[in-house]
């Protein structure tokens, strides 16, 4: 399970899990993003958290529970997935996009499921593995060359769009990496 699955980090995390042989379900906001998650990024399914009953959708897609959850958002989505953990599940905390703007990061309400399912929850920071950058980059580059790893970009034009682009990260305006194109490259 991967939240913010249509974003730059979530889309890559899910594709790596697919390459490793996992069944991968994404969570994203809106039908266009869910379509991209499945059709472009190759996830097995995608749940639109804006469509109402996320716990019911999780139960339908993951009837035996969620074994691994790569969390990019925190908040109510994290709570919903914690409520659907499988025994011995692992939860990877990578981001909290749901509360970056407010600065309020409430703890998960369903944390007791970590205890009852004897699950693990741990933070992930790529900088902790900086010594493995060359290894990771070589694998990513090879998977892209093989067509097994794809990416999308949302490009906004002009320096004047920088603020809108940044704000768009928090409102879900992007699929894939959010970029600002300042000018055409000079030859």
mmCIF file of C-alpha atoms in Angstrom:
data_model
loop_
_atom_site.group_PDB
_atom_site.id
_atom_site.type_symbol
_atom_site.label_atom_id
_atom_site.label_comp_id
_atom_site.label_asym_id
_atom_site.label_seq_id
_atom_site.Cartn_x
_atom_site.Cartn_y
_atom_site.Cartn_z
ATOM 1 C CA UNK A 1 0.000 0.000 0.000
ATOM 2 C CA UNK A 2 1.355 3.421 -0.975
ATOM 3 C CA UNK A 3 -0.260 6.774 -0.207
ATOM 4 C CA UNK A 4 0.200 9.829 -2.415
ATOM 5 C CA UNK A 5 0.718 7.190 -5.086
ATOM 6 C CA UNK A 6 0.418 9.652 -7.977
ATOM 7 C CA UNK A 7 3.206 11.860 -6.649
ATOM 8 C CA UNK A 8 6.897 11.668 -7.425
ATOM 9 C CA UNK A 9 7.866 9.640 -4.348
ATOM 10 C CA UNK A 10 4.793 7.423 -4.090
ATOM 11 C CA UNK A 11 4.790 6.498 -7.771
ATOM 12 C CA UNK A 12 8.423 5.376 -7.608
ATOM 13 C CA UNK A 13 7.987 3.534 -4.290
ATOM 14 C CA UNK A 14 5.068 1.562 -5.724
ATOM 15 C CA UNK A 15 6.893 0.727 -8.939
ATOM 16 C CA UNK A 16 9.895 -0.532 -6.984
ATOM 17 C CA UNK A 17 7.558 -2.751 -4.955
ATOM 18 C CA UNK A 18 6.045 -4.094 -8.202
ATOM 19 C CA UNK A 19 9.523 -4.791 -9.594
ATOM 20 C CA UNK A 20 10.235 -6.720 -6.385
ATOM 21 C CA UNK A 21 7.125 -8.847 -7.009
ATOM 22 C CA UNK A 22 4.560 -7.292 -4.663
ATOM 23 C CA UNK A 23 0.888 -6.677 -5.307
ATOM 24 C CA UNK A 24 0.631 -2.899 -4.898
ATOM 25 C CA UNK A 25 -2.411 -0.790 -4.103
ATOM 26 C CA UNK A 26 -2.114 2.981 -4.205
ATOM 27 C CA UNK A 27 -4.105 5.723 -2.556
ATOM 28 C CA UNK A 28 -4.586 8.990 -4.446
ATOM 29 C CA UNK A 29 -7.072 11.846 -4.730
ATOM 30 C CA UNK A 30 -9.351 11.820 -7.738
ATOM 31 C CA UNK A 31 -10.118 9.609 -10.731
ATOM 32 C CA UNK A 32 -7.398 11.098 -12.971
ATOM 33 C CA UNK A 33 -4.721 10.379 -10.394
ATOM 34 C CA UNK A 34 -6.026 6.870 -9.719
ATOM 35 C CA UNK A 35 -6.085 6.167 -13.447
ATOM 36 C CA UNK A 36 -2.448 7.340 -13.745
ATOM 37 C CA UNK A 37 -1.428 5.190 -10.766
ATOM 38 C CA UNK A 38 -2.806 2.055 -12.427
ATOM 39 C CA UNK A 39 -2.287 2.760 -16.135
ATOM 40 C CA UNK A 40 0.973 4.735 -16.103
ATOM 41 C CA UNK A 41 2.716 3.471 -12.986
ATOM 42 C CA UNK A 42 1.468 -0.132 -13.105
ATOM 43 C CA UNK A 43 -0.064 -0.490 -9.646
ATOM 44 C CA UNK A 44 -2.618 -3.277 -9.263
ATOM 45 C CA UNK A 45 -5.314 -0.931 -7.953
ATOM 46 C CA UNK A 46 -5.782 2.572 -6.617
ATOM 47 C CA UNK A 47 -8.195 3.854 -3.982
ATOM 48 C CA UNK A 48 -9.572 7.368 -4.323
ATOM 49 C CA UNK A 49 -9.585 8.695 -0.757
ATOM 50 C CA UNK A 50 -11.978 11.455 -1.833
ATOM 51 C CA UNK A 51 -14.704 8.941 -2.691
ATOM 52 C CA UNK A 52 -15.898 8.390 0.858
ATOM 53 C CA UNK A 53 -15.405 5.217 2.825
ATOM 54 C CA UNK A 54 -11.661 4.529 2.689
ATOM 55 C CA UNK A 55 -11.783 1.780 5.370
ATOM 56 C CA UNK A 56 -14.360 -0.138 3.282
ATOM 57 C CA UNK A 57 -12.258 0.292 0.123
ATOM 58 C CA UNK A 58 -9.176 -0.944 2.008
ATOM 59 C CA UNK A 59 -11.118 -3.999 3.193
ATOM 60 C CA UNK A 60 -12.244 -4.749 -0.350
ATOM 61 C CA UNK A 61 -8.755 -4.402 -1.912
ATOM 62 C CA UNK A 62 -6.843 -5.927 1.012
ATOM 63 C CA UNK A 63 -9.162 -8.545 2.547
ATOM 64 C CA UNK A 64 -6.307 -10.168 4.481
ATOM 65 C CA UNK A 65 -4.865 -6.827 5.563
ATOM 66 C CA UNK A 66 -2.004 -4.582 4.533
ATOM 67 C CA UNK A 67 1.438 -6.174 4.865
ATOM 68 C CA UNK A 68 3.541 -3.103 4.046
ATOM 69 C CA UNK A 69 2.420 0.515 3.982
ATOM 70 C CA UNK A 70 4.602 3.304 2.570
ATOM 71 C CA UNK A 71 3.051 6.443 4.071
ATOM 72 C CA UNK A 72 3.574 9.841 2.490
ATOM 73 C CA UNK A 73 0.622 11.671 4.038
ATOM 74 C CA UNK A 74 -0.089 10.833 7.698
ATOM 75 C CA UNK A 75 -3.369 12.021 9.207
ATOM 76 C CA UNK A 76 -6.673 10.268 8.514
ATOM 77 C CA UNK A 77 -5.244 8.138 5.708
ATOM 78 C CA UNK A 78 -2.560 6.738 8.014
ATOM 79 C CA UNK A 79 -5.274 6.019 10.590
ATOM 80 C CA UNK A 80 -7.393 4.191 8.009
ATOM 81 C CA UNK A 81 -4.511 1.983 6.891
ATOM 82 C CA UNK A 82 -3.412 1.270 10.473
ATOM 83 C CA UNK A 83 -6.947 -0.029 10.980
ATOM 84 C CA UNK A 84 -6.384 -2.591 8.222
ATOM 85 C CA UNK A 85 -2.923 -3.937 9.122
ATOM 86 C CA UNK A 86 -2.081 -7.592 8.651
ATOM 87 C CA UNK A 87 -0.205 -9.474 11.374
ATOM 88 C CA UNK A 88 3.506 -8.552 11.428
ATOM 89 C CA UNK A 89 2.881 -5.615 9.069
ATOM 90 C CA UNK A 90 5.473 -2.921 8.439
ATOM 91 C CA UNK A 91 4.648 0.767 8.184
ATOM 92 C CA UNK A 92 7.196 3.079 6.598
ATOM 93 C CA UNK A 93 6.759 6.772 7.424
ATOM 94 C CA UNK A 94 8.159 8.906 4.620
ATOM 95 C CA UNK A 95 6.113 12.096 4.735
ATOM 96 C CA UNK A 96 3.162 13.950 6.238
ATOM 97 C CA UNK A 97 1.889 16.061 3.352
ATOM 98 C CA UNK A 98 -1.523 16.223 5.039
ATOM 99 C CA UNK A 99 -0.151 18.508 7.739
ATOM 100 C CA UNK A 100 2.924 20.308 6.398
ATOM 101 C CA UNK A 101 1.007 23.555 5.976
ATOM 102 C CA UNK A 102 -0.595 23.549 9.428
ATOM 103 C CA UNK A 103 2.487 22.333 11.269
ATOM 104 C CA UNK A 104 0.189 20.243 13.444
ATOM 105 C CA UNK A 105 1.105 16.591 13.296
ATOM 106 C CA UNK A 106 -1.381 14.689 15.440
ATOM 107 C CA UNK A 107 -0.373 11.173 16.326
ATOM 108 C CA UNK A 108 -2.183 8.258 14.750
ATOM 109 C CA UNK A 109 -5.438 7.342 16.461
ATOM 110 C CA UNK A 110 -5.184 3.694 15.401
ATOM 111 C CA UNK A 111 -1.699 3.140 16.808
ATOM 112 C CA UNK A 112 -3.022 0.356 19.065
ATOM 113 C CA UNK A 113 -3.242 -1.843 15.950
ATOM 114 C CA UNK A 114 0.553 -1.797 15.848
ATOM 115 C CA UNK A 115 0.441 -3.580 19.195
ATOM 116 C CA UNK A 116 -2.400 -5.974 18.420
ATOM 117 C CA UNK A 117 -0.894 -6.966 15.055
ATOM 118 C CA UNK A 118 2.698 -6.973 16.386
ATOM 119 C CA UNK A 119 3.480 -4.578 13.556
ATOM 120 C CA UNK A 120 6.430 -2.241 13.142
ATOM 121 C CA UNK A 121 6.365 1.452 12.231
ATOM 122 C CA UNK A 122 9.576 3.254 11.339
ATOM 123 C CA UNK A 123 10.595 6.513 9.739
ATOM 124 C CA UNK A 124 12.397 6.514 6.399
ATOM 125 C CA UNK A 125 14.858 9.164 5.320
ATOM 126 C CA UNK A 126 16.856 8.544 2.162
ATOM 127 C CA UNK A 127 19.750 10.584 3.559
ATOM 128 C CA UNK A 128 20.321 7.820 6.112
ATOM 129 C CA UNK A 129 21.326 5.597 3.191
ATOM 130 C CA UNK A 130 23.387 8.156 1.285
ATOM 131 C CA UNK A 131 26.334 5.759 1.122
ATOM 132 C CA UNK A 132 24.187 3.541 -1.151
ATOM 133 C CA UNK A 133 23.249 6.328 -3.592
ATOM 134 C CA UNK A 134 25.303 4.922 -6.487
ATOM 135 C CA UNK A 135 23.773 1.474 -6.038
ATOM 136 C CA UNK A 136 20.223 2.856 -5.906
ATOM 137 C CA UNK A 137 20.734 5.224 -8.842
ATOM 138 C CA UNK A 138 22.184 2.428 -10.990
ATOM 139 C CA UNK A 139 19.158 0.230 -10.275
ATOM 140 C CA UNK A 140 16.699 3.050 -10.973
ATOM 141 C CA UNK A 141 18.487 3.961 -14.202
ATOM 142 C CA UNK A 142 18.458 0.322 -15.377
ATOM 143 C CA UNK A 143 14.772 -0.145 -14.554
ATOM 144 C CA UNK A 144 13.948 3.023 -16.491
ATOM 145 C CA UNK A 145 16.036 1.851 -19.456
ATOM 146 C CA UNK A 146 14.195 -1.489 -19.347
ATOM 147 C CA UNK A 147 10.835 0.302 -19.317
ATOM 148 C CA UNK A 148 9.957 -1.083 -15.879
ATOM 149 C CA UNK A 149 10.106 2.312 -14.150
ATOM 150 C CA UNK A 150 8.292 5.296 -15.604
ATOM 151 C CA UNK A 151 7.789 8.839 -14.451
ATOM 152 C CA UNK A 152 5.485 11.721 -15.160
ATOM 153 C CA UNK A 153 5.958 15.410 -14.688
ATOM 154 C CA UNK A 154 3.605 18.303 -14.097
ATOM 155 C CA UNK A 155 5.311 21.356 -15.587
ATOM 156 C CA UNK A 156 4.333 24.932 -14.854
ATOM 157 C CA UNK A 157 5.723 27.712 -17.036
ATOM 158 C CA UNK A 158 7.747 30.729 -15.912
ATOM 159 C CA UNK A 159 9.407 31.948 -12.744
ATOM 160 C CA UNK A 160 6.162 33.670 -11.771
ATOM 161 C CA UNK A 161 4.523 30.242 -11.359
ATOM 162 C CA UNK A 162 6.933 29.070 -8.611
ATOM 163 C CA UNK A 163 4.589 29.932 -5.740
ATOM 164 C CA UNK A 164 1.643 28.249 -7.474
ATOM 165 C CA UNK A 165 3.775 25.180 -8.166
ATOM 166 C CA UNK A 166 4.841 24.925 -4.535
ATOM 167 C CA UNK A 167 1.286 25.404 -3.311
ATOM 168 C CA UNK A 168 0.149 22.827 -5.859
ATOM 169 C CA UNK A 169 2.167 20.176 -4.056
ATOM 170 C CA UNK A 170 -0.073 20.668 -1.019
ATOM 171 C CA UNK A 171 -3.330 20.776 -2.938
ATOM 172 C CA UNK A 172 -2.642 17.776 -5.159
ATOM 173 C CA UNK A 173 -2.240 19.708 -8.405
ATOM 174 C CA UNK A 174 0.461 17.408 -9.722
ATOM 175 C CA UNK A 175 0.841 13.911 -11.091
ATOM 176 C CA UNK A 176 4.454 12.844 -10.772
ATOM 177 C CA UNK A 177 7.177 15.409 -10.212
ATOM 178 C CA UNK A 178 6.175 19.073 -9.997
ATOM 179 C CA UNK A 179 8.546 21.214 -12.066
ATOM 180 C CA UNK A 180 8.787 24.863 -13.042
ATOM 181 C CA UNK A 181 10.199 25.588 -16.482
ATOM 182 C CA UNK A 182 11.975 28.928 -16.296
ATOM 183 C CA UNK A 183 13.065 29.192 -19.929
ATOM 184 C CA UNK A 184 14.061 27.099 -22.918
ATOM 185 C CA UNK A 185 17.548 25.597 -22.624
ATOM 186 C CA UNK A 186 20.089 27.507 -24.678
ATOM 187 C CA UNK A 187 21.854 25.486 -27.302
#
